[in-house]
């Protein structure tokens, strides 16, 4: 059995057999070029910013050692498995700041490649809804005011939905002092004026 590497150069090779100190006449064996791969689909064909998406690539002539590349920045292919000559599985990791829009996916097998334009699309993530607690306080109180992102995504990479500057309150009757925050919440100390007031809260969400 002759085992031919995926990167073996096409062309004729000489073959001889040596036995008991004697060598046979030279015979010729030809390495044919490997058929180029084709890529027919990527499923699913879209993913949201800041997520990791397991995908299945379908096509032909995939070989061990095949690679998958997604065009543009912010999307990388990992955990790649060549299941068969017609199927590859991989996980596409989409950065939180990856530009939304269609991408070209390229499969390289040996020295040959196949590209499929618009085979995968990055979709923009939707900011979570925000809850602020408490919404009331007595005049003269000093309270802890917390803004929390409801159903906050946990796979946003370096994305911080809330920061120290996320919450603003109209007017000068409530003094906010930033305390701490993580991706999904921000905490302030709020000193309320010593008189009844009503003001509008504004929460700015990144993303």
Backbone as JSON Lines, residues from 0, in Angstrom:
{"i":0,"aa":"X","n":[0.84,-1.18,0.0],"ca":[0.0,0.0,0.0],"c":[0.88,1.24,0.0]}
{"i":1,"aa":"X","n":[0.69,2.11,-0.96],"ca":[1.42,3.37,-1.02],"c":[0.56,4.45,-0.38]}
{"i":2,"aa":"X","n":[1.09,5.09,0.65],"ca":[0.39,6.18,1.33],"c":[0.91,7.5,0.8]}
{"i":3,"aa":"X","n":[0.04,8.29,0.22],"ca":[0.42,9.55,-0.43],"c":[0.0,10.71,0.46]}
{"i":4,"aa":"X","n":[0.97,11.52,0.89],"ca":[0.67,12.67,1.75],"c":[-0.17,13.69,1.01]}
{"i":5,"aa":"X","n":[-0.95,14.44,1.77],"ca":[-1.83,15.45,1.16],"c":[-1.02,16.51,0.42]}
{"i":6,"aa":"X","n":[0.22,16.77,0.88],"ca":[1.04,17.8,0.24],"c":[2.09,17.23,-0.7]}
{"i":7,"aa":"X","n":[1.93,15.95,-1.07],"ca":[2.88,15.34,-2.01],"c":[2.81,16.04,-3.36]}
{"i":8,"aa":"X","n":[3.97,16.33,-3.94],"ca":[4.0,17.01,-5.24],"c":[3.51,16.07,-6.34]}
{"i":9,"aa":"X","n":[2.59,16.54,-7.17],"ca":[2.15,15.7,-8.29],"c":[3.3,15.43,-9.26]}
{"i":10,"aa":"X","n":[3.23,14.27,-9.95],"ca":[4.23,13.96,-10.96],"c":[4.71,12.52,-10.85]}
{"i":11,"aa":"X","n":[5.58,12.12,-11.77],"ca":[6.06,10.74,-11.8],"c":[7.09,10.46,-10.71]}
{"i":12,"aa":"X","n":[7.07,9.24,-10.21],"ca":[8.05,8.78,-9.21],"c":[8.63,7.45,-9.7]}
{"i":13,"aa":"X","n":[9.89,7.19,-9.36],"ca":[10.49,5.91,-9.72],"c":[10.27,4.92,-8.59]}
{"i":14,"aa":"X","n":[10.0,3.68,-8.97],"ca":[9.75,2.61,-8.01],"c":[10.69,1.45,-8.34]}
{"i":15,"aa":"X","n":[11.43,1.0,-7.31],"ca":[12.27,-0.19,-7.48],"c":[12.04,-1.12,-6.3]}
{"i":16,"aa":"X","n":[12.31,-2.37,-6.49],"ca":[12.21,-3.38,-5.43],"c":[13.58,-4.0,-5.23]}
{"i":17,"aa":"X","n":[14.04,-4.02,-3.99],"ca":[15.33,-4.63,-3.66],"c":[15.1,-5.87,-2.82]}
{"i":18,"aa":"X","n":[15.67,-6.99,-3.22],"ca":[15.52,-8.26,-2.49],"c":[16.8,-9.06,-2.64]}
{"i":19,"aa":"X","n":[17.32,-9.54,-1.51],"ca":[18.54,-10.38,-1.49],"c":[19.68,-9.7,-2.21]}
{"i":20,"aa":"X","n":[19.75,-8.39,-2.05],"ca":[20.85,-7.65,-2.64],"c":[20.68,-7.32,-4.09]}
{"i":21,"aa":"X","n":[19.57,-7.72,-4.67],"ca":[19.33,-7.45,-6.08],"c":[18.21,-6.41,-6.21]}
{"i":22,"aa":"X","n":[18.36,-5.51,-7.18],"ca":[17.38,-4.44,-7.38],"c":[16.69,-4.63,-8.72]}
{"i":23,"aa":"X","n":[15.4,-4.47,-8.7],"ca":[14.61,-4.64,-9.92],"c":[14.83,-3.49,-10.88]}
{"i":24,"aa":"X","n":[14.27,-3.64,-12.05],"ca":[14.28,-2.55,-13.0],"c":[13.35,-1.43,-12.5]}
{"i":25,"aa":"X","n":[13.57,-0.25,-13.0],"ca":[12.8,0.93,-12.55],"c":[11.42,0.92,-13.19]}
{"i":26,"aa":"X","n":[10.42,1.14,-12.36],"ca":[9.06,1.31,-12.84],"c":[8.6,2.73,-12.44]}
{"i":27,"aa":"X","n":[7.58,3.2,-13.1],"ca":[7.1,4.57,-12.85],"c":[5.73,4.54,-12.17]}
{"i":28,"aa":"X","n":[5.64,5.35,-11.12],"ca":[4.36,5.55,-10.44],"c":[4.08,7.06,-10.45]}
{"i":29,"aa":"X","n":[2.85,7.45,-10.78],"ca":[2.52,8.86,-10.91],"c":[1.57,9.31,-9.8]}
{"i":30,"aa":"X","n":[1.97,10.39,-9.16],"ca":[1.08,11.02,-8.16],"c":[0.2,12.02,-8.89]}
{"i":31,"aa":"X","n":[-1.08,11.77,-8.88],"ca":[-2.02,12.68,-9.53],"c":[-2.38,13.84,-8.6]}
{"i":32,"aa":"X","n":[-2.65,15.02,-9.14],"ca":[-3.09,16.13,-8.29],"c":[-4.38,15.77,-7.56]}
{"i":33,"aa":"X","n":[-4.45,16.16,-6.28],"ca":[-5.69,15.92,-5.54],"c":[-6.79,16.79,-6.12]}
{"i":34,"aa":"X","n":[-8.0,16.27,-6.22],"ca":[-9.1,17.1,-6.74],"c":[-9.35,18.27,-5.8]}
{"i":35,"aa":"X","n":[-9.61,19.45,-6.32],"ca":[-9.82,20.61,-5.46],"c":[-11.1,20.46,-4.64]}
{"i":36,"aa":"X","n":[-11.13,21.04,-3.44],"ca":[-12.34,20.95,-2.64],"c":[-13.43,21.87,-3.2]}
{"i":37,"aa":"X","n":[-14.64,21.6,-2.81],"ca":[-15.76,22.52,-3.07],"c":[-16.45,22.79,-1.74]}
{"i":38,"aa":"X","n":[-17.05,23.95,-1.63],"ca":[-17.8,24.32,-0.43],"c":[-19.19,24.73,-0.86]}
{"i":39,"aa":"X","n":[-20.2,23.97,-0.41],"ca":[-21.56,24.23,-0.87],"c":[-22.43,24.93,0.17]}
{"i":40,"aa":"X","n":[-22.12,24.75,1.48],"ca":[-22.96,25.4,2.48],"c":[-22.26,25.46,3.83]}
{"i":41,"aa":"X","n":[-22.69,26.43,4.64],"ca":[-22.29,26.56,6.03],"c":[-23.57,26.67,6.84]}
{"i":42,"aa":"X","n":[-23.76,25.79,7.82],"ca":[-25.0,25.79,8.6],"c":[-24.68,25.7,10.1]}
{"i":43,"aa":"X","n":[-25.28,26.59,10.9],"ca":[-26.06,27.76,10.48],"c":[-25.18,28.78,9.77]}
{"i":44,"aa":"X","n":[-25.81,29.68,9.04],"ca":[-25.03,30.61,8.22],"c":[-24.97,32.02,8.79]}
{"i":45,"aa":"X","n":[-25.26,32.17,10.1],"ca":[-25.14,33.49,10.71],"c":[-24.89,33.33,12.21]}
{"i":46,"aa":"X","n":[-24.36,34.39,12.81],"ca":[-24.11,34.4,14.25],"c":[-24.05,35.83,14.74]}
{"i":47,"aa":"X","n":[-24.33,36.01,16.03],"ca":[-24.4,37.34,16.63],"c":[-23.05,37.76,17.19]}
{"i":48,"aa":"X","n":[-22.77,39.05,17.13],"ca":[-21.55,39.59,17.74],"c":[-21.4,39.07,19.17]}
{"i":49,"aa":"X","n":[-20.17,38.67,19.52],"ca":[-19.9,38.22,20.87],"c":[-20.33,36.8,21.17]}
{"i":50,"aa":"X","n":[-20.58,35.99,20.14],"ca":[-21.03,34.61,20.38],"c":[-20.08,33.61,19.74]}
{"i":51,"aa":"X","n":[-20.24,32.34,20.13],"ca":[-19.51,31.23,19.52],"c":[-20.53,30.31,18.88]}
{"i":52,"aa":"X","n":[-20.36,30.02,17.6],"ca":[-21.37,29.3,16.82],"c":[-20.79,28.0,16.27]}
{"i":53,"aa":"X","n":[-21.29,26.83,16.72],"ca":[-20.89,25.57,16.08],"c":[-21.5,25.5,14.68]}
{"i":54,"aa":"X","n":[-20.69,25.21,13.68],"ca":[-21.17,25.15,12.3],"c":[-20.76,23.84,11.64]}
{"i":55,"aa":"X","n":[-21.48,23.49,10.59],"ca":[-21.15,22.34,9.75],"c":[-20.97,22.84,8.33]}
{"i":56,"aa":"X","n":[-19.82,22.51,7.74],"ca":[-19.53,22.89,6.36],"c":[-19.71,21.66,5.48]}
{"i":57,"aa":"X","n":[-20.44,21.83,4.4],"ca":[-20.68,20.73,3.46],"c":[-20.0,21.03,2.14]}
{"i":58,"aa":"X","n":[-19.46,20.0,1.51],"ca":[-18.79,20.17,0.23],"c":[-18.24,18.85,-0.25]}
{"i":59,"aa":"X","n":[-17.13,18.9,-0.97],"ca":[-16.5,17.68,-1.46],"c":[-14.98,17.81,-1.37]}
{"i":60,"aa":"X","n":[-14.33,16.66,-1.35],"ca":[-12.87,16.55,-1.41],"c":[-12.16,17.21,-0.22]}
{"i":61,"aa":"X","n":[-12.81,17.19,0.96],"ca":[-12.13,17.64,2.17],"c":[-11.13,16.57,2.6]}
{"i":62,"aa":"X","n":[-9.97,17.0,3.08],"ca":[-8.94,16.07,3.5],"c":[-8.51,16.38,4.93]}
{"i":63,"aa":"X","n":[-7.9,15.41,5.58],"ca":[-7.32,15.62,6.9],"c":[-6.35,16.79,6.84]}
{"i":64,"aa":"X","n":[-6.41,17.65,7.84],"ca":[-5.55,18.82,7.86],"c":[-6.14,20.03,7.17]}
{"i":65,"aa":"X","n":[-7.39,19.92,6.7],"ca":[-8.04,21.06,6.06],"c":[-8.17,22.21,7.05]}
{"i":66,"aa":"X","n":[-8.17,23.43,6.53],"ca":[-8.33,24.62,7.37],"c":[-9.54,25.42,6.89]}
{"i":67,"aa":"X","n":[-10.09,26.22,7.81],"ca":[-11.24,27.07,7.5],"c":[-10.89,28.49,7.91]}
{"i":68,"aa":"X","n":[-11.11,29.44,7.01],"ca":[-10.85,30.85,7.28],"c":[-12.07,31.67,6.89]}
{"i":69,"aa":"X","n":[-12.44,32.62,7.76],"ca":[-13.55,33.53,7.48],"c":[-12.96,34.9,7.17]}
{"i":70,"aa":"X","n":[-13.43,35.52,6.11],"ca":[-12.85,36.79,5.68],"c":[-13.11,37.9,6.7]}
{"i":71,"aa":"X","n":[-12.3,38.96,6.61],"ca":[-12.44,40.08,7.52],"c":[-11.88,39.75,8.89]}
{"i":72,"aa":"X","n":[-11.99,40.71,9.8],"ca":[-11.47,40.51,11.15],"c":[-12.62,40.21,12.1]}
{"i":73,"aa":"X","n":[-12.26,39.59,13.23],"ca":[-13.24,39.37,14.29],"c":[-13.96,38.04,14.27]}
{"i":74,"aa":"X","n":[-13.7,37.18,13.29],"ca":[-14.32,35.86,13.26],"c":[-13.22,34.82,13.03]}
{"i":75,"aa":"X","n":[-13.06,33.9,13.97],"ca":[-12.04,32.87,13.85],"c":[-12.68,31.49,13.94]}
{"i":76,"aa":"X","n":[-12.09,30.53,13.22],"ca":[-12.59,29.15,13.22],"c":[-11.7,28.29,14.1]}
{"i":77,"aa":"X","n":[-12.31,27.53,15.01],"ca":[-11.57,26.64,15.89],"c":[-12.3,25.32,16.06]}
{"i":78,"aa":"X","n":[-11.68,24.41,16.83],"ca":[-12.27,23.09,17.09],"c":[-12.66,22.4,15.79]}
{"i":79,"aa":"X","n":[-11.8,22.48,14.78],"ca":[-12.14,21.95,13.46],"c":[-11.93,20.44,13.4]}
{"i":80,"aa":"X","n":[-12.94,19.76,12.86],"ca":[-12.87,18.31,12.68],"c":[-13.29,17.98,11.25]}
{"i":81,"aa":"X","n":[-12.42,17.29,10.51],"ca":[-12.8,16.79,9.18],"c":[-13.53,15.47,9.4]}
{"i":82,"aa":"X","n":[-14.84,15.51,9.36],"ca":[-15.66,14.33,9.63],"c":[-15.56,13.34,8.48]}
{"i":83,"aa":"X","n":[-15.58,13.86,7.27],"ca":[-15.49,13.01,6.07],"c":[-15.06,13.89,4.91]}
{"i":84,"aa":"X","n":[-14.98,13.3,3.75],"ca":[-14.6,14.07,2.57],"c":[-15.65,15.09,2.18]}
{"i":85,"aa":"X","n":[-16.84,15.0,2.79],"ca":[-17.92,15.92,2.44],"c":[-18.4,16.77,3.61]}
{"i":86,"aa":"X","n":[-17.75,16.64,4.78],"ca":[-18.25,17.38,5.94],"c":[-17.12,17.79,6.88]}
{"i":87,"aa":"X","n":[-17.17,19.04,7.32],"ca":[-16.27,19.57,8.34],"c":[-17.11,20.24,9.41]}
{"i":88,"aa":"X","n":[-16.77,20.01,10.68],"ca":[-17.41,20.76,11.75],"c":[-16.38,21.71,12.36]}
{"i":89,"aa":"X","n":[-16.85,22.85,12.83],"ca":[-15.97,23.84,13.44],"c":[-16.8,24.75,14.33]}
{"i":90,"aa":"X","n":[-16.11,25.54,15.14],"ca":[-16.77,26.56,15.95],"c":[-16.25,27.91,15.52]}
{"i":91,"aa":"X","n":[-17.17,28.8,15.12],"ca":[-16.79,30.15,14.73],"c":[-16.97,31.08,15.93]}
{"i":92,"aa":"X","n":[-15.88,31.69,16.35],"ca":[-15.91,32.63,17.48],"c":[-15.97,34.05,16.93]}
{"i":93,"aa":"X","n":[-17.04,34.76,17.3],"ca":[-17.3,36.09,16.77],"c":[-17.01,37.12,17.86]}
{"i":94,"aa":"X","n":[-16.09,38.02,17.6],"ca":[-15.75,39.04,18.58],"c":[-16.92,40.01,18.77]}
{"i":95,"aa":"X","n":[-16.98,40.62,19.95],"ca":[-18.06,41.56,20.25],"c":[-18.03,42.75,19.31]}
{"i":96,"aa":"X","n":[-16.83,43.1,18.8],"ca":[-16.73,44.26,17.91],"c":[-16.58,43.86,16.44]}
{"i":97,"aa":"X","n":[-16.88,42.62,16.1],"ca":[-16.83,42.19,14.7],"c":[-17.86,42.97,13.88]}
{"i":98,"aa":"X","n":[-17.46,43.44,12.73],"ca":[-18.37,44.24,11.9],"c":[-19.52,43.37,11.38]}
{"i":99,"aa":"X","n":[-20.77,43.83,11.54],"ca":[-21.89,43.07,10.99],"c":[-21.81,43.01,9.46]}
{"i":100,"aa":"X","n":[-22.36,41.93,8.9],"ca":[-22.4,41.8,7.45],"c":[-21.95,40.44,6.98]}
{"i":101,"aa":"X","n":[-22.05,40.19,5.67],"ca":[-21.69,38.89,5.09],"c":[-20.19,38.69,5.05]}
{"i":102,"aa":"X","n":[-19.77,37.42,5.15],"ca":[-18.36,37.05,5.1],"c":[-18.16,35.92,4.09]}
{"i":103,"aa":"X","n":[-16.96,35.87,3.52],"ca":[-16.56,34.76,2.66],"c":[-15.89,33.7,3.51]}
{"i":104,"aa":"X","n":[-16.27,32.45,3.3],"ca":[-15.67,31.32,4.01],"c":[-14.81,30.53,3.03]}
{"i":105,"aa":"X","n":[-13.57,30.24,3.43],"ca":[-12.63,29.52,2.56],"c":[-12.14,28.25,3.25]}
{"i":106,"aa":"X","n":[-12.23,27.15,2.52],"ca":[-11.69,25.87,2.99],"c":[-10.46,25.54,2.15]}
{"i":107,"aa":"X","n":[-9.36,25.24,2.83],"ca":[-8.14,24.83,2.14],"c":[-7.83,23.38,2.48]}
{"i":108,"aa":"X","n":[-7.72,22.56,1.45],"ca":[-7.37,21.15,1.61],"c":[-6.12,20.88,0.77]}
{"i":109,"aa":"X","n":[-5.03,20.52,1.45],"ca":[-3.77,20.35,0.72],"c":[-3.34,21.68,0.15]}
{"i":110,"aa":"X","n":[-3.11,21.73,-1.13],"ca":[-2.69,22.98,-1.79],"c":[-3.83,23.67,-2.51]}
{"i":111,"aa":"X","n":[-5.03,23.12,-2.41],"ca":[-6.18,23.67,-3.13],"c":[-7.17,24.3,-2.15]}
{"i":112,"aa":"X","n":[-7.88,25.32,-2.62],"ca":[-8.84,26.03,-1.78],"c":[-10.17,26.2,-2.5]}
{"i":113,"aa":"X","n":[-11.22,26.37,-1.7],"ca":[-12.54,26.68,-2.23],"c":[-13.14,27.77,-1.36]}
{"i":114,"aa":"X","n":[-13.68,28.81,-1.99],"ca":[-14.28,29.92,-1.27],"c":[-15.74,30.07,-1.64]}
{"i":115,"aa":"X","n":[-16.53,30.46,-0.64],"ca":[-17.96,30.69,-0.87],"c":[-18.32,32.08,-0.35]}
{"i":116,"aa":"X","n":[-18.52,33.05,-1.25],"ca":[-18.88,34.4,-0.81],"c":[-20.23,34.4,-0.09]}
{"i":117,"aa":"X","n":[-20.35,35.26,0.9],"ca":[-21.6,35.43,1.64],"c":[-22.09,34.14,2.3]}
{"i":118,"aa":"X","n":[-21.16,33.24,2.6],"ca":[-21.56,31.96,3.19],"c":[-21.94,32.09,4.65]}
{"i":119,"aa":"X","n":[-21.44,33.15,5.32],"ca":[-21.74,33.35,6.74],"c":[-21.9,34.84,6.98]}
{"i":120,"aa":"X","n":[-22.83,35.19,7.87],"ca":[-23.07,36.6,8.17],"c":[-22.98,36.86,9.66]}
{"i":121,"aa":"X","n":[-22.4,37.99,10.01],"ca":[-22.36,38.45,11.4],"c":[-23.52,39.42,11.6]}
{"i":122,"aa":"X","n":[-24.34,39.16,12.62],"ca":[-25.46,40.04,12.92],"c":[-25.16,40.85,14.18]}
{"i":123,"aa":"X","n":[-25.69,42.06,14.21],"ca":[-25.45,42.95,15.34],"c":[-26.18,42.44,16.57]}
{"i":124,"aa":"X","n":[-25.53,42.54,17.72],"ca":[-26.16,42.15,18.96],"c":[-27.1,43.24,19.44]}
{"i":125,"aa":"X","n":[-28.13,42.85,20.17],"ca":[-29.1,43.8,20.7],"c":[-28.79,44.08,22.17]}
{"i":126,"aa":"X","n":[-28.67,45.35,22.54],"ca":[-28.42,45.65,23.96],"c":[-29.54,45.11,24.83]}
{"i":127,"aa":"X","n":[-29.22,44.62,26.02],"ca":[-30.25,44.12,26.92],"c":[-31.08,45.27,27.49]}
{"i":128,"aa":"X","n":[-32.27,44.95,28.0],"ca":[-33.07,45.96,28.68],"c":[-32.47,46.25,30.06]}
{"i":129,"aa":"X","n":[-32.75,47.44,30.56],"ca":[-32.12,47.91,31.8],"c":[-33.17,48.13,32.89]}
{"i":130,"aa":"X","n":[-32.84,47.68,34.1],"ca":[-33.67,47.96,35.28],"c":[-32.84,48.77,36.27]}
{"i":131,"aa":"X","n":[-33.47,49.8,36.86],"ca":[-32.81,50.62,37.88],"c":[-33.56,50.44,39.19]}
{"i":132,"aa":"X","n":[-32.81,50.19,40.26],"ca":[-33.42,49.93,41.56],"c":[-32.6,50.61,42.66]}
{"i":133,"aa":"X","n":[-33.24,51.3,43.6],"ca":[-34.68,51.63,43.66],"c":[-35.0,52.82,42.77]}
{"i":134,"aa":"X","n":[-36.28,53.05,42.54],"ca":[-36.72,54.19,41.74],"c":[-37.29,55.32,42.61]}
{"i":135,"aa":"X","n":[-37.35,55.09,43.92],"ca":[-37.81,56.14,44.84],"c":[-36.89,56.21,46.05]}
{"i":136,"aa":"X","n":[-36.86,57.37,46.67],"ca":[-36.1,57.58,47.91],"c":[-36.7,58.78,48.64]}
{"i":137,"aa":"X","n":[-36.48,58.83,49.93],"ca":[-36.97,59.96,50.71],"c":[-36.01,61.14,50.6]}
{"i":138,"aa":"X","n":[-36.52,62.36,50.7],"ca":[-35.63,63.53,50.69],"c":[-34.55,63.4,51.75]}
{"i":139,"aa":"X","n":[-33.31,63.67,51.38],"ca":[-32.2,63.61,52.3],"c":[-31.55,62.24,52.43]}
{"i":140,"aa":"X","n":[-32.1,61.22,51.77],"ca":[-31.53,59.88,51.85],"c":[-30.21,59.77,51.1]}
{"i":141,"aa":"X","n":[-29.38,58.84,51.54],"ca":[-28.23,58.38,50.77],"c":[-28.48,56.89,50.48]}
{"i":142,"aa":"X","n":[-28.59,56.56,49.23],"ca":[-28.98,55.2,48.85],"c":[-27.97,54.62,47.88]}
{"i":143,"aa":"X","n":[-28.03,53.29,47.74],"ca":[-27.26,52.58,46.71],"c":[-28.18,52.43,45.5]}
{"i":144,"aa":"X","n":[-27.77,52.99,44.38],"ca":[-28.58,52.96,43.16],"c":[-27.89,52.01,42.18]}
{"i":145,"aa":"X","n":[-28.61,50.98,41.74],"ca":[-28.02,49.93,40.89],"c":[-28.78,49.84,39.57]}
{"i":146,"aa":"X","n":[-28.05,49.95,38.47],"ca":[-28.61,49.7,37.14],"c":[-28.15,48.32,36.69]}
{"i":147,"aa":"X","n":[-29.09,47.48,36.28],"ca":[-28.77,46.09,35.91],"c":[-29.31,45.79,34.52]}
{"i":148,"aa":"X","n":[-28.47,45.16,33.69],"ca":[-28.9,44.73,32.36],"c":[-29.67,43.42,32.49]}
{"i":149,"aa":"X","n":[-30.93,43.44,32.1],"ca":[-31.78,42.26,32.21],"c":[-31.45,41.27,31.09]}
{"i":150,"aa":"X","n":[-31.39,39.97,31.44],"ca":[-31.02,38.93,30.46],"c":[-29.71,39.29,29.76]}
{"i":151,"aa":"X","n":[-28.76,39.74,30.55],"ca":[-27.48,40.2,30.0],"c":[-26.73,39.05,29.35]}
{"i":152,"aa":"X","n":[-26.26,39.22,28.09],"ca":[-25.46,38.17,27.46],"c":[-24.2,37.9,28.27]}
{"i":153,"aa":"X","n":[-23.8,36.65,28.35],"ca":[-22.61,36.29,29.12],"c":[-21.42,35.98,28.23]}
{"i":154,"aa":"X","n":[-21.6,36.05,26.9],"ca":[-20.52,35.7,25.99],"c":[-20.11,36.88,25.12]}
{"i":155,"aa":"X","n":[-20.03,38.06,25.73],"ca":[-19.77,39.28,24.97],"c":[-18.3,39.61,24.85]}
{"i":156,"aa":"X","n":[-17.42,38.68,25.25],"ca":[-15.99,38.95,25.11],"c":[-15.57,40.12,25.98]}
{"i":157,"aa":"X","n":[-14.99,41.15,25.37],"ca":[-14.54,42.32,26.13],"c":[-15.63,43.39,26.21]}
{"i":158,"aa":"X","n":[-16.83,43.1,25.74],"ca":[-17.9,44.08,25.74],"c":[-18.4,44.33,27.16]}
{"i":159,"aa":"X","n":[-18.41,45.61,27.59],"ca":[-19.07,46.0,28.83],"c":[-20.34,46.75,28.46]}
{"i":160,"aa":"X","n":[-21.47,46.17,28.8],"ca":[-22.74,46.83,28.49],"c":[-22.92,48.08,29.33]}
{"i":161,"aa":"X","n":[-22.44,48.06,30.57],"ca":[-22.61,49.19,31.47],"c":[-21.25,49.63,32.01]}
{"i":162,"aa":"X","n":[-21.08,50.94,32.17],"ca":[-19.82,51.48,32.67],"c":[-20.12,52.53,33.73]}
{"i":163,"aa":"X","n":[-19.08,53.15,34.25],"ca":[-19.26,54.15,35.31],"c":[-20.02,55.37,34.82]}
{"i":164,"aa":"X","n":[-20.05,55.58,33.51],"ca":[-20.74,56.75,32.96],"c":[-22.11,56.41,32.38]}
{"i":165,"aa":"X","n":[-22.62,55.2,32.66],"ca":[-23.86,54.77,32.03],"c":[-25.09,55.53,32.52]}
{"i":166,"aa":"X","n":[-25.14,55.88,33.8],"ca":[-26.35,56.45,34.4],"c":[-26.19,57.95,34.6]}
{"i":167,"aa":"X","n":[-27.16,58.69,34.12],"ca":[-27.22,60.13,34.37],"c":[-28.61,60.49,34.86]}
{"i":168,"aa":"X","n":[-28.69,61.52,35.69],"ca":[-29.96,61.99,36.23],"c":[-30.06,63.48,35.95]}
{"i":169,"aa":"X","n":[-31.19,63.88,35.36],"ca":[-31.39,65.3,35.03],"c":[-31.42,66.14,36.31]}
{"i":170,"aa":"X","n":[-30.94,67.36,36.21],"ca":[-30.96,68.26,37.35],"c":[-29.78,68.06,38.29]}
{"i":171,"aa":"X","n":[-29.77,68.86,39.37],"ca":[-28.66,68.84,40.31],"c":[-29.07,68.4,41.71]}
{"i":172,"aa":"X","n":[-30.25,67.79,41.84],"ca":[-30.77,67.47,43.16],"c":[-30.34,66.09,43.66]}
{"i":173,"aa":"X","n":[-29.74,65.28,42.81],"ca":[-29.24,63.97,43.21],"c":[-27.77,63.88,42.81]}
{"i":174,"aa":"X","n":[-26.92,63.64,43.78],"ca":[-25.49,63.55,43.54],"c":[-25.08,62.09,43.43]}
{"i":175,"aa":"X","n":[-24.6,61.67,42.27],"ca":[-24.2,60.28,42.04],"c":[-22.69,60.14,42.21]}
{"i":176,"aa":"X","n":[-22.29,59.11,42.93],"ca":[-20.87,58.75,43.06],"c":[-20.7,57.3,42.62]}
{"i":177,"aa":"X","n":[-19.9,57.1,41.58],"ca":[-19.69,55.76,41.04],"c":[-19.0,54.87,42.07]}
{"i":178,"aa":"X","n":[-19.47,53.61,42.18],"ca":[-18.88,52.64,43.1],"c":[-18.17,51.51,42.36]}
{"i":179,"aa":"X","n":[-18.89,50.79,41.51],"ca":[-18.3,49.64,40.82],"c":[-19.22,49.21,39.68]}
{"i":180,"aa":"X","n":[-18.66,48.39,38.78],"ca":[-19.49,47.81,37.73],"c":[-18.84,46.55,37.17]}
{"i":181,"aa":"X","n":[-19.65,45.72,36.52],"ca":[-19.16,44.62,35.71],"c":[-19.87,44.71,34.36]}
{"i":182,"aa":"X","n":[-19.83,43.65,33.56],"ca":[-20.46,43.71,32.24],"c":[-21.94,44.07,32.31]}
{"i":183,"aa":"X","n":[-22.61,43.63,33.37],"ca":[-24.07,43.66,33.37],"c":[-24.69,44.53,34.46]}
{"i":184,"aa":"X","n":[-23.91,45.22,35.27],"ca":[-24.49,46.09,36.29],"c":[-23.51,47.19,36.68]}
{"i":185,"aa":"X","n":[-24.08,48.28,37.21],"ca":[-23.25,49.38,37.69],"c":[-23.9,49.92,38.95]}
{"i":186,"aa":"X","n":[-23.09,50.24,39.96],"ca":[-23.58,50.68,41.27],"c":[-23.06,52.07,41.59]}
{"i":187,"aa":"X","n":[-23.98,52.91,42.12],"ca":[-23.63,54.26,42.55],"c":[-24.13,54.49,43.97]}
{"i":188,"aa":"X","n":[-23.49,55.4,44.67],"ca":[-24.09,56.01,45.86],"c":[-24.82,57.26,45.39]}
{"i":189,"aa":"X","n":[-26.07,57.4,45.81],"ca":[-26.89,58.55,45.41],"c":[-27.31,59.33,46.64]}
{"i":190,"aa":"X","n":[-26.94,60.59,46.68],"ca":[-27.34,61.49,47.77],"c":[-28.49,62.35,47.26]}
{"i":191,"aa":"X","n":[-29.64,62.21,47.9],"ca":[-30.87,62.87,47.44],"c":[-31.03,64.2,48.17]}
{"i":192,"aa":"X","n":[-31.47,65.21,47.44],"ca":[-31.69,66.53,48.05],"c":[-32.77,66.45,49.13]}
{"i":193,"aa":"X","n":[-32.71,67.38,50.06],"ca":[-33.64,67.37,51.2],"c":[-34.96,68.04,50.85]}
{"i":194,"aa":"X","n":[-35.51,67.66,49.74],"ca":[-36.82,68.19,49.32],"c":[-37.42,67.2,48.33]}
{"i":195,"aa":"X","n":[-38.75,67.18,48.22],"ca":[-39.38,66.28,47.25],"c":[-38.96,66.67,45.83]}
{"i":196,"aa":"X","n":[-38.58,65.68,45.02],"ca":[-38.15,65.93,43.65],"c":[-38.59,64.77,42.75]}
{"i":197,"aa":"X","n":[-38.6,65.04,41.47],"ca":[-38.85,64.0,40.47],"c":[-37.97,64.3,39.27]}
{"i":198,"aa":"X","n":[-37.12,63.34,38.9],"ca":[-36.19,63.57,37.8],"c":[-36.16,62.37,36.87]}
{"i":199,"aa":"X","n":[-35.78,62.64,35.64],"ca":[-35.67,61.58,34.63],"c":[-34.3,60.93,34.69]}
{"i":200,"aa":"X","n":[-34.3,59.58,34.69],"ca":[-33.06,58.79,34.64],"c":[-32.74,58.43,33.2]}
{"i":201,"aa":"X","n":[-31.47,58.51,32.84],"ca":[-31.02,58.07,31.52],"c":[-29.93,57.03,31.7]}
{"i":202,"aa":"X","n":[-30.1,55.87,31.04],"ca":[-29.08,54.83,31.09],"c":[-28.54,54.61,29.69]}
{"i":203,"aa":"X","n":[-27.23,54.75,29.54],"ca":[-26.58,54.53,28.24],"c":[-25.98,53.13,28.21]}
{"i":204,"aa":"X","n":[-26.31,52.37,27.18],"ca":[-25.84,51.0,27.04],"c":[-24.88,50.91,25.88]}
{"i":205,"aa":"X","n":[-23.73,50.28,26.1],"ca":[-22.76,50.1,25.03],"c":[-23.21,48.99,24.1]}
{"i":206,"aa":"X","n":[-22.92,49.13,22.81],"ca":[-23.23,48.05,21.87],"c":[-24.09,48.49,20.74]}
